[in-house]
XYZ file of C-alpha atoms in Angstrom:
683
model
C -0.076 -0.211 0.010
C 2.741 2.448 1.139
C 4.924 1.661 -1.657
C 1.893 2.278 -4.335
C 1.169 5.678 -2.802
C 4.747 6.541 -3.126
C 4.786 5.204 -6.561
C 1.979 7.106 -7.596
C 3.162 10.032 -6.383
C 6.785 9.806 -7.943
C 4.413 9.097 -11.393
C 2.956 12.205 -10.836
C 5.856 14.308 -10.101
C 7.993 12.381 -13.208
C 4.909 13.394 -15.541
C 4.669 17.016 -14.451
C 8.483 17.477 -14.658
C 8.963 15.288 -18.030
C 6.292 17.302 -19.790
C 7.975 20.428 -18.777
C 11.520 19.148 -19.035
C 11.105 17.756 -22.481
C 9.404 20.465 -23.656
C 11.984 22.928 -23.373
C 11.289 24.586 -20.081
C 9.442 28.084 -19.595
C 10.429 29.215 -22.868
C 12.557 32.749 -22.256
C 12.852 34.534 -25.206
C 16.186 34.223 -27.404
C 17.990 37.138 -28.923
C 16.717 37.321 -32.645
C 18.745 38.337 -35.378
C 17.859 41.133 -37.968
C 18.581 39.468 -41.133
C 15.809 37.959 -43.523
C 16.915 34.914 -45.727
C 14.762 36.170 -48.681
C 12.544 39.183 -48.614
C 10.493 38.110 -51.703
C 9.570 35.055 -50.211
C 6.414 34.101 -47.762
C 6.250 31.006 -45.254
C 4.542 28.271 -46.880
C 2.091 25.461 -45.544
C 2.906 21.981 -46.260
C 1.011 22.153 -49.635
C 2.712 25.479 -50.403
C -0.298 27.752 -49.891
C 0.737 31.245 -48.553
C -0.843 31.691 -44.939
C 0.219 35.003 -44.475
C 1.060 37.148 -47.271
C 3.738 39.740 -46.997
C 2.307 42.919 -47.289
C -1.259 42.216 -45.939
C -4.290 40.392 -47.194
C -6.196 41.514 -50.431
C -9.933 41.972 -49.942
C -10.434 44.386 -47.074
C -10.323 41.152 -45.030
C -8.867 41.382 -41.462
C -8.507 38.339 -39.292
C -8.121 38.988 -35.161
C -5.904 36.825 -33.399
C -5.051 36.186 -29.797
C -2.078 34.692 -28.318
C -0.800 33.304 -24.969
C -3.988 31.970 -23.364
C -6.420 30.806 -22.150
C -6.640 33.182 -19.428
C -9.465 32.430 -16.758
C -10.108 36.186 -16.474
C -9.141 37.657 -20.030
C -9.949 34.936 -22.319
C -13.629 34.973 -21.479
C -14.052 38.738 -21.464
C -12.263 39.248 -24.903
C -14.441 36.126 -26.241
C -17.495 38.086 -24.999
C -16.390 41.427 -26.532
C -15.946 39.399 -29.912
C -19.351 37.733 -29.676
C -21.074 41.328 -28.704
C -19.265 42.832 -31.594
C -20.111 39.761 -34.134
C -16.481 39.439 -34.963
C -14.726 35.946 -35.637
C -11.428 35.502 -34.321
C -8.336 32.581 -33.811
C -6.716 32.041 -30.523
C -3.208 30.447 -30.248
C -3.406 28.657 -26.919
C -0.540 27.483 -24.791
C -0.955 23.859 -24.228
C 0.364 24.381 -20.586
C -2.760 26.924 -20.028
C -4.888 24.407 -21.566
C -4.453 21.795 -19.094
C -5.067 24.220 -16.416
C -8.222 25.858 -18.135
C -9.651 23.133 -20.435
C -12.918 24.373 -20.236
C -12.223 27.618 -21.685
C -10.760 26.217 -24.723
C -14.420 24.069 -25.240
C -16.273 27.243 -24.837
C -14.125 28.960 -27.554
C -14.487 26.208 -30.053
C -18.106 25.908 -29.470
C -18.699 29.591 -29.695
C -17.335 29.327 -33.216
C -13.945 30.748 -32.400
C -10.990 29.304 -34.257
C -8.214 27.708 -31.998
C -4.486 27.428 -33.103
C -1.764 25.906 -31.450
C 0.934 28.258 -29.502
C 3.412 25.454 -28.131
C 3.015 23.690 -24.774
C 5.439 26.233 -22.766
C 5.547 29.286 -25.043
C 9.175 27.911 -26.070
C 11.181 29.620 -28.944
C 10.901 26.926 -31.287
C 14.087 27.704 -33.389
C 16.123 27.375 -30.612
C 14.898 23.793 -29.666
C 16.340 20.406 -31.211
C 13.806 18.961 -33.431
C 12.182 16.122 -30.959
C 11.664 19.040 -28.652
C 9.935 21.291 -30.949
C 7.654 18.254 -32.154
C 7.116 17.501 -28.232
C 5.666 21.000 -28.005
C 3.581 20.929 -30.653
C 1.937 17.489 -30.060
C 1.465 17.914 -26.380
C -0.346 21.064 -27.364
C -2.484 19.371 -30.345
C -3.556 16.726 -27.674
C -4.286 19.139 -25.050
C -6.637 20.719 -27.210
C -8.181 17.704 -28.445
C -8.714 16.420 -24.655
C -10.440 19.760 -24.081
C -12.582 20.683 -27.048
C -12.489 17.843 -29.295
C -10.370 19.166 -32.384
C -6.705 19.055 -33.459
C -5.679 22.696 -34.413
C -3.314 22.697 -37.419
C -2.822 26.554 -37.433
C 0.430 26.985 -35.437
C 1.873 30.518 -34.514
C 5.612 30.153 -33.204
C 5.872 32.275 -29.710
C 8.178 35.583 -30.178
C 7.148 35.639 -34.114
C 5.841 38.862 -35.389
C 5.799 39.490 -39.385
C 7.120 37.544 -42.244
C 9.909 40.350 -42.646
C 11.001 39.392 -39.161
C 11.937 35.713 -39.989
C 15.529 34.727 -39.669
C 17.326 31.965 -41.556
C 17.074 29.732 -38.037
C 13.506 30.758 -38.118
C 12.592 29.389 -41.475
C 14.178 26.307 -40.930
C 12.345 25.454 -37.973
C 8.970 26.693 -39.316
C 9.392 24.616 -42.396
C 10.296 21.355 -40.449
C 6.895 21.952 -38.588
C 4.894 22.825 -41.637
C 6.361 19.455 -43.617
C 4.352 17.529 -40.483
C 1.153 18.938 -41.919
C 0.922 22.182 -39.615
C 0.325 25.664 -41.003
C 2.691 28.544 -39.712
C 0.665 31.617 -38.931
C 2.383 34.814 -38.613
C 0.638 38.432 -38.535
C 0.903 41.677 -40.351
C 0.042 43.823 -37.844
C 1.108 43.531 -34.362
C -1.059 45.538 -31.655
C 2.117 45.492 -29.304
C -0.667 45.234 -26.502
C 1.308 43.185 -24.179
C 3.265 46.016 -23.265
C 0.217 47.992 -22.217
C 0.933 51.124 -24.188
C -2.470 52.566 -23.672
C -5.695 51.746 -25.597
C -4.732 54.596 -28.435
C -1.305 53.508 -28.818
C -3.009 49.574 -29.281
C -5.514 50.792 -31.671
C -2.718 52.978 -33.573
C -0.694 49.754 -33.783
C -3.214 47.239 -34.998
C -4.944 49.357 -37.781
C -3.823 48.690 -41.319
C -2.254 51.844 -42.867
C -3.918 51.467 -46.067
C -6.454 49.372 -47.630
C -4.909 46.220 -47.822
C -6.093 43.767 -44.797
C -4.088 40.959 -42.951
C -3.825 39.266 -39.668
C -3.783 41.441 -36.399
C -1.806 40.091 -33.509
C -3.254 41.058 -29.967
C -3.017 38.651 -26.856
C -5.698 37.059 -24.402
C -3.009 35.940 -21.684
C 0.257 36.800 -20.406
C -0.814 39.476 -17.820
C -3.544 42.054 -17.410
C -5.348 42.375 -20.802
C -7.853 45.230 -19.845
C -6.519 47.460 -22.411
C -6.888 44.976 -25.058
C -10.528 44.667 -24.295
C -11.035 48.376 -24.346
C -9.266 48.625 -27.460
C -11.678 46.104 -29.288
C -14.511 48.568 -28.444
C -12.611 51.241 -30.483
C -11.026 48.858 -33.260
C -13.705 47.104 -34.758
C -15.975 49.656 -35.201
C -12.809 51.883 -36.446
C -12.214 48.795 -39.212
C -15.564 48.497 -40.257
C -16.024 52.349 -40.768
C -13.069 51.832 -43.015
C -14.788 48.929 -45.090
C -12.662 46.009 -43.465
C -14.479 42.701 -43.063
C -13.495 40.705 -40.249
C -12.881 36.845 -40.878
C -10.915 34.083 -39.495
C -7.338 32.689 -40.195
C -8.497 29.954 -42.382
C -10.908 32.872 -44.380
C -7.378 34.974 -44.922
C -6.109 31.779 -46.351
C -9.097 30.848 -48.129
C -9.345 27.589 -45.884
C -12.272 25.709 -45.047
C -12.550 25.094 -41.257
C -11.869 21.610 -41.448
C -8.486 22.389 -42.916
C -7.709 24.157 -39.960
C -9.311 22.270 -37.147
C -9.733 18.331 -37.546
C -12.218 16.473 -35.487
C -10.511 14.356 -32.630
C -11.063 10.787 -32.870
C -12.637 8.876 -29.764
C -9.057 7.436 -29.199
C -7.427 11.218 -29.103
C -9.517 12.687 -27.517
C -9.165 10.008 -24.769
C -5.657 10.470 -24.687
C -6.046 14.433 -24.269
C -7.973 14.031 -21.435
C -5.648 11.677 -19.829
C -3.065 14.241 -20.465
C -4.951 16.960 -19.006
C -6.114 14.920 -16.257
C -2.541 13.355 -15.215
C -0.781 16.908 -15.757
C -3.153 18.765 -13.588
C -3.175 15.763 -10.727
C 0.633 16.396 -11.049
C 0.684 20.275 -10.874
C -1.910 19.707 -7.921
C 0.635 17.667 -6.161
C 3.732 19.859 -6.841
C 1.769 22.780 -5.419
C 0.811 20.913 -2.454
C 4.527 19.784 -1.867
C 5.930 23.146 -2.549
C 3.512 24.858 0.127
C 4.327 22.292 2.616
C 7.928 22.705 2.282
C 8.077 26.152 3.834
C 5.850 25.079 6.802
C 7.845 22.123 7.366
C 11.272 24.101 6.996
C 9.652 26.770 9.590
C 8.786 23.615 11.887
C 11.977 22.150 11.825
C 13.460 25.456 12.630
C 11.393 26.297 15.488
C 11.758 23.054 16.977
C 15.671 23.264 17.044
C 16.130 26.504 18.389
C 13.402 25.159 21.163
C 15.301 22.330 21.638
C 18.599 24.090 22.200
C 17.137 26.669 24.487
C 15.292 24.547 26.742
C 18.466 21.920 26.470
C 20.377 24.674 27.945
C 18.235 25.641 30.614
C 18.129 22.359 31.810
C 21.556 21.668 32.148
C 21.925 25.343 33.816
C 19.126 24.139 36.253
C 20.863 20.997 36.631
C 24.361 22.677 37.776
C 22.278 25.145 40.185
C 20.817 22.141 41.898
C 23.901 20.760 42.893
C 24.304 16.993 43.780
C 22.988 15.345 46.895
C 24.875 12.324 47.720
C 22.690 11.125 50.807
C 19.745 10.330 49.161
C 19.423 6.221 48.837
C 16.563 4.789 49.624
C 16.205 0.877 49.466
C 15.593 -0.514 45.667
C 14.149 -3.065 43.912
C 15.486 -3.837 40.164
C 13.462 -5.620 37.982
C 15.040 -7.427 34.867
C 12.071 -8.991 32.303
C 14.015 -11.517 29.942
C 12.578 -13.594 27.183
C 15.395 -15.551 25.187
C 18.075 -13.353 26.364
C 21.097 -16.006 26.903
C 23.698 -13.949 24.594
C 23.257 -10.906 27.141
C 21.783 -11.764 30.422
C 24.949 -12.512 31.966
C 26.220 -9.050 31.247
C 23.330 -7.252 32.577
C 23.006 -8.959 35.734
C 26.874 -8.680 36.502
C 26.647 -4.924 35.964
C 23.749 -4.410 37.668
C 24.930 -6.367 40.810
C 28.076 -4.314 40.896
C 26.545 -1.289 41.565
C 27.997 0.683 43.995
C 24.455 1.047 45.589
C 23.722 0.327 49.186
C 20.782 -1.140 49.365
C 19.113 -2.748 46.597
C 17.401 -6.336 45.569
C 17.901 -7.830 41.755
C 15.030 -9.652 40.419
C 15.050 -11.139 36.994
C 11.763 -12.048 35.733
C 12.245 -15.205 33.199
C 9.131 -14.734 30.738
C 8.999 -18.538 29.843
C 12.693 -18.592 27.739
C 13.644 -21.708 26.040
C 17.183 -20.993 25.739
C 18.444 -21.293 28.902
C 18.415 -17.581 30.066
C 16.692 -18.441 33.522
C 19.704 -21.236 34.142
C 22.330 -18.712 33.162
C 20.968 -16.016 35.761
C 20.745 -18.979 38.275
C 24.223 -20.248 37.785
C 25.717 -17.052 38.365
C 24.844 -17.450 41.982
C 25.010 -13.905 43.025
C 23.820 -13.198 46.337
C 21.651 -10.033 45.330
C 19.901 -11.677 42.362
C 17.010 -13.710 42.322
C 15.326 -15.375 39.409
C 11.192 -15.894 38.956
C 9.762 -17.991 36.279
C 6.667 -17.742 34.450
C 4.953 -19.095 31.234
C 5.167 -16.505 28.629
C 2.621 -13.783 28.715
C 4.658 -10.957 27.364
C 7.003 -8.214 28.609
C 3.995 -6.286 30.825
C 3.132 -9.156 32.573
C 6.994 -9.979 33.612
C 7.170 -6.542 34.503
C 4.027 -6.553 36.789
C 5.185 -10.006 38.283
C 8.534 -8.287 39.430
C 6.537 -5.250 40.868
C 4.377 -7.536 42.843
C 7.508 -9.383 44.236
C 9.527 -6.070 45.026
C 9.969 -5.481 48.680
C 10.928 -1.784 48.366
C 9.223 1.442 47.181
C 11.327 2.368 44.535
C 11.319 0.405 41.477
C 14.035 0.370 38.951
C 13.176 -1.581 35.343
C 16.081 -2.612 33.052
C 16.006 -4.137 29.777
C 17.861 -7.332 29.554
C 20.354 -6.167 26.945
C 21.463 -2.886 29.100
C 24.609 -2.810 30.860
C 24.750 0.004 33.997
C 27.813 1.652 35.135
C 28.445 1.105 38.902
C 27.430 4.843 39.948
C 24.202 4.594 37.376
C 21.540 3.127 40.204
C 22.640 6.087 42.709
C 22.374 8.740 40.152
C 18.641 7.292 38.516
C 17.098 7.231 41.928
C 18.149 10.735 43.454
C 15.199 12.534 41.655
C 12.701 10.866 44.018
C 13.931 12.920 46.617
C 11.243 15.210 45.585
C 8.094 13.591 46.793
C 5.885 14.833 43.541
C 8.210 12.918 41.196
C 6.602 9.360 40.382
C 9.147 8.079 37.466
C 12.614 8.990 36.233
C 13.964 8.272 32.975
C 17.506 7.402 32.461
C 20.246 8.336 29.971
C 19.971 5.575 27.366
C 23.268 4.977 25.187
C 23.860 2.703 22.085
C 26.706 0.376 23.494
C 27.546 -1.222 20.078
C 28.087 1.813 17.914
C 31.237 0.660 15.831
C 29.550 0.163 12.223
C 27.690 2.832 10.453
C 24.238 1.539 11.572
C 25.460 1.693 15.056
C 26.780 5.194 14.875
C 23.749 6.453 13.527
C 21.614 5.131 16.358
C 24.160 6.629 18.527
C 23.407 10.002 16.849
C 19.979 9.511 16.866
C 19.643 8.234 20.827
C 21.894 11.501 21.892
C 20.105 13.839 19.409
C 16.715 12.606 19.731
C 15.876 10.699 22.630
C 18.062 12.575 25.301
C 17.790 15.954 23.922
C 13.911 15.925 23.824
C 14.069 14.226 27.476
C 15.329 17.487 28.369
C 13.048 19.851 26.964
C 10.018 17.476 28.402
C 11.533 17.582 31.952
C 11.597 21.662 31.724
C 8.472 21.533 30.486
C 6.867 18.907 32.602
C 5.614 16.797 30.271
C 7.791 13.603 29.923
C 5.962 11.137 27.609
C 8.288 8.028 27.876
C 10.247 6.502 30.630
C 12.643 3.986 28.317
C 12.242 0.229 29.349
C 16.334 0.221 29.342
C 16.563 2.468 32.006
C 13.531 3.588 34.185
C 12.525 4.302 37.773
C 9.165 4.380 39.180
C 7.475 4.978 42.652
C 5.687 1.648 43.553
C 2.603 3.956 44.775
C 2.832 5.817 41.432
C 2.615 2.716 39.563
C -0.134 1.131 41.360
C -2.222 4.342 41.297
C -2.132 4.105 37.387
C -2.958 0.243 37.542
C 0.970 -0.817 36.848
C 2.314 -1.705 33.338
C -0.532 -2.339 31.003
C -0.693 -5.074 27.790
C -3.137 -2.497 25.997
C 0.032 -1.200 23.790
C 3.064 -2.365 22.452
C 4.563 0.490 24.217
C 3.976 -0.141 27.926
C 6.633 2.324 28.988
C 5.159 5.119 26.924
C 1.755 3.913 28.271
C 2.774 3.944 31.761
C 4.556 7.151 31.595
C 1.479 9.047 30.235
C -0.895 7.655 32.549
C 1.571 8.971 35.422
C 1.268 12.470 33.582
C -2.319 12.322 33.525
C -2.286 11.401 37.317
C -0.315 14.396 38.432
C 3.026 12.878 38.805
C 5.855 14.524 37.583
C 8.125 12.566 35.304
C 12.250 13.621 36.000
C 15.248 13.031 33.713
C 18.327 11.975 35.081
C 20.934 12.651 32.261
C 23.918 11.071 34.145
C 22.449 8.093 35.096
C 23.874 6.151 31.689
C 22.896 2.852 30.587
C 24.234 0.746 27.625
C 21.925 -0.864 25.526
C 22.594 -3.180 22.562
C 21.028 -1.305 19.136
C 19.908 -3.645 16.679
C 22.553 -4.503 14.193
C 21.096 -5.355 10.659
C 18.286 -2.872 9.168
C 15.766 -5.560 9.286
C 15.950 -5.662 12.761
C 15.931 -2.009 13.269
C 12.773 -2.007 11.274
C 11.093 -4.626 13.366
C 12.316 -2.606 16.489
C 11.153 0.727 15.155
C 7.858 -0.598 13.914
C 7.128 -1.984 17.146
C 7.956 1.251 18.910
C 6.090 3.633 16.450
C 3.053 1.256 16.505
C 3.163 1.196 20.278
C 3.366 4.884 20.556
C 0.432 5.218 18.395
C -1.786 2.955 20.490
C -0.711 4.930 23.475
C -1.701 8.325 22.163
C -4.841 7.074 21.009
C -5.558 5.560 24.121
C -4.870 8.582 26.205
C -6.269 11.055 23.544
C -8.757 12.297 26.153
C -5.967 13.967 28.162
C -5.501 16.533 25.201
C -9.001 18.147 25.815
C -9.865 17.289 29.249
C -8.999 19.644 32.190
C -6.866 18.695 34.928
C -4.737 16.171 33.091
C -1.823 18.086 33.083
C 0.906 19.375 30.943
C 1.209 15.934 29.222
C -2.154 16.377 27.768
C -1.616 19.932 26.690
C 2.101 19.702 25.324
C 3.340 16.353 25.474
C 1.207 13.890 23.689
C 0.500 17.125 21.066
C 4.253 17.381 20.524
C 4.408 13.390 20.043
C 1.623 13.593 17.285
C 3.194 16.504 15.388
C 6.841 15.765 15.214
C 6.862 11.872 15.774
C 3.494 11.330 13.527
C 2.556 13.999 11.230
C 6.181 15.440 10.231
C 7.474 11.753 9.633
C 4.483 10.992 7.367
C 5.265 14.412 5.216
C 8.831 13.794 4.952
C 9.331 11.509 2.357
C 6.700 13.552 0.177
C 9.207 16.346 0.672
C 12.012 14.241 -0.325
C 10.318 13.153 -3.283
C 9.737 16.991 -4.140
C 13.202 17.712 -3.461
C 14.226 14.831 -5.939
C 11.932 16.311 -8.376
C 13.325 19.846 -8.031
C 16.712 18.532 -8.601
C 16.164 16.724 -11.509
C 13.297 18.949 -13.457
C 13.561 22.414 -11.935
C 16.500 24.700 -10.733
C 18.398 22.274 -8.166
C 20.287 25.175 -6.410
C 17.489 26.796 -3.956
C 16.746 22.841 -3.189
C 20.549 22.291 -2.573
C 20.806 25.388 -0.234
C 17.955 24.417 1.767
C 19.165 20.843 2.177
C 22.840 22.428 3.042
C 21.194 24.699 5.498
C 18.937 22.411 7.012
C 22.074 20.049 7.564
C 24.196 22.697 9.083
C 21.050 23.428 11.514
C 21.073 19.674 12.133
C 24.839 19.462 13.018
C 24.899 22.399 15.105
C 22.129 20.883 17.081
C 24.109 17.585 17.087
C 27.231 19.486 18.516
C 25.431 20.905 21.291
C 23.560 17.618 22.466
C 26.889 15.788 22.259
C 28.711 18.565 24.013
C 25.735 18.094 26.691
C 25.932 14.496 26.794
C 29.755 14.660 27.225
C 30.221 12.640 23.620
C 32.870 12.973 21.294
C 31.617 14.646 18.089
C 33.857 12.580 15.854
C 31.098 10.084 14.949
C 28.968 12.897 13.302
C 31.078 12.377 10.303
C 28.203 9.856 9.538
C 25.284 12.483 10.115
C 25.002 13.489 6.337
C 24.548 10.006 5.197
C 21.987 9.569 7.894
C 19.916 11.425 5.828
C 19.579 9.202 2.970
C 19.196 5.853 4.528
C 18.580 5.715 8.315
C 15.919 8.698 8.380
C 14.093 7.476 5.472
C 13.691 4.161 7.295
C 12.456 5.900 10.506
C 9.882 7.808 8.342
C 8.796 5.048 6.440
C 8.216 2.921 9.531
C 5.852 5.627 11.248
C 3.825 5.827 7.649
C 3.513 2.048 7.861
C 2.186 2.057 11.391
C -0.257 4.720 10.569
C -1.507 2.175 7.682
C -1.324 -0.915 9.912
C -3.360 1.025 12.496
C -6.233 2.293 9.799
C -6.490 -0.760 8.824
C -6.998 -2.437 12.502
C -4.212 -4.643 12.379
C -2.779 -6.250 15.703
C 1.181 -6.269 15.625
C 2.497 -8.848 17.899
C 5.642 -8.021 20.156
C 8.516 -9.247 18.433
C 11.701 -10.496 19.735
C 14.955 -8.610 18.397
C 18.038 -11.014 18.267
C 21.039 -10.272 20.339
C 24.733 -10.207 19.987
C 26.091 -9.286 23.262
C 28.214 -6.866 21.773
C 27.776 -3.945 24.309
C 30.461 -1.452 25.578
C 29.921 0.465 28.681
C 31.477 3.571 27.304
C 30.828 3.246 23.591
C 33.775 3.541 20.760
């Protein structure tokens, strides 16, 4: 499902970009030469007929033509003025504008006006290779066929004027188009209305100086055409008063309507409609993504500033608080374990070696079949006891440990996590404040030698730990990590212990504590080194479970956002999770797709500048976070690479979780394979 959505968006963007790129872009006019190849020669159609005789048309015949439309404002006004004045005309339409306003073209044809081809992006045909030139013409023809059911054979090249101004390169390009059956239509008199010189000047420019008629060039698009509309009410009576008769371009060339507008077949009309609808959808997507880019960038910038400011405040507050070394209540340490034979010994030995004066260590074996319980029993540690139960899940194992605990302060530790000797004392110290119901420790990646380990190390320091500093300042901590957390048993009992209703029992319990009025603190000096997944597949499974569990917890506690008296967790914590861990990751792949589209099909410099600026902001934030955590910044060389693989994976995990939640699926807890490669101080 997710792959189909992203593929569809990529296809739309590719269609939009390809149409613009292959047709030659925005059509900036090229400099023109002043020479004329053969002054005595006129431009010819494919059969040799003269389309625009040099010097004008005989017989007092005038053909009004309008370029650069359709325009949603001015084309209907000009058409209404012409109908009121009973004047036929020919409109040369730009294909890209036809895609945007197909109904206007259909109205023109229904009202009897002729429609001609003015290329797809108003590009100078003489400056394009033949394949782009052909595409400019054929795409516009298909667009008109889809909009109005006709295929125009008249073609006016952009930036063209009278036959006398045709250069050698122009003649070569026009002749190639004429050989494909199109009729090149220039003009004899240019109203020069695109300059907006004033109604009097437009009328003067468009009026033949003598008795010979011809083709008058005006515009219905490309800007404000109010002067053109006003000029028609003066130009038409003036020319009629001089005996001129108004006709169409086909009338000037003495051709039938069917010679200049071929009825499209059903297949051609369908192909044109698909082009219109496809490009319209693509344009809608690109416009929406471009509009999203700015608020996303602003949110990222504001979040970075907020994180830095509050983390700095948190660090300053900790320094002012000082350290109280005489607070050491008895502690019960609970380690839930399921098939953790590769890591359980290192975890238990590190906990047993804590320099804390009074604690008990309880390992709850949740139905392991790999000898986990036997390993713990074989250690023969005085402080460690083992409880066995059938496999019932991590929340049940935790609750079993809570029920067996003898002390009022409970520390929970994942079975793949190694403590330093002083960690336990630093972790429980915030409980000296009676209002504190739980404490989050500082989780570190213990296996950070490979590139994936380094990426996760950066993520833990920048994401989890920097966020936790902010959460503590704002008193809205949403998660006490399972790897290292401490709880006041009375607080846990008040919220019903650890619930199996979500896959993120730690987030669920922490939010419940916040809603109950307990404060959740962060002990940044209490370090625990956990084993991060060592493969992308394992990382996907872990983060998918985390993300899905977080969504479940948010949904379960959604009432906290609207009910009074639920604390800051409802007003700040949950909305922050929704915005930065759900909504923005949901949009991030779309922004990346648009960035790729911009680099390939548009000017890449703005996107590259944005990307460089954004990464510099992240790097500055990372340096700050690493300094606060006392970590070496040497690993940050891997940070730019993180944007292309790791972050994309995290975004897709969130999207997949949302899709699973929307479909009502239930995700089971998935055990992560361990290697035991945890080093307490990292590499």
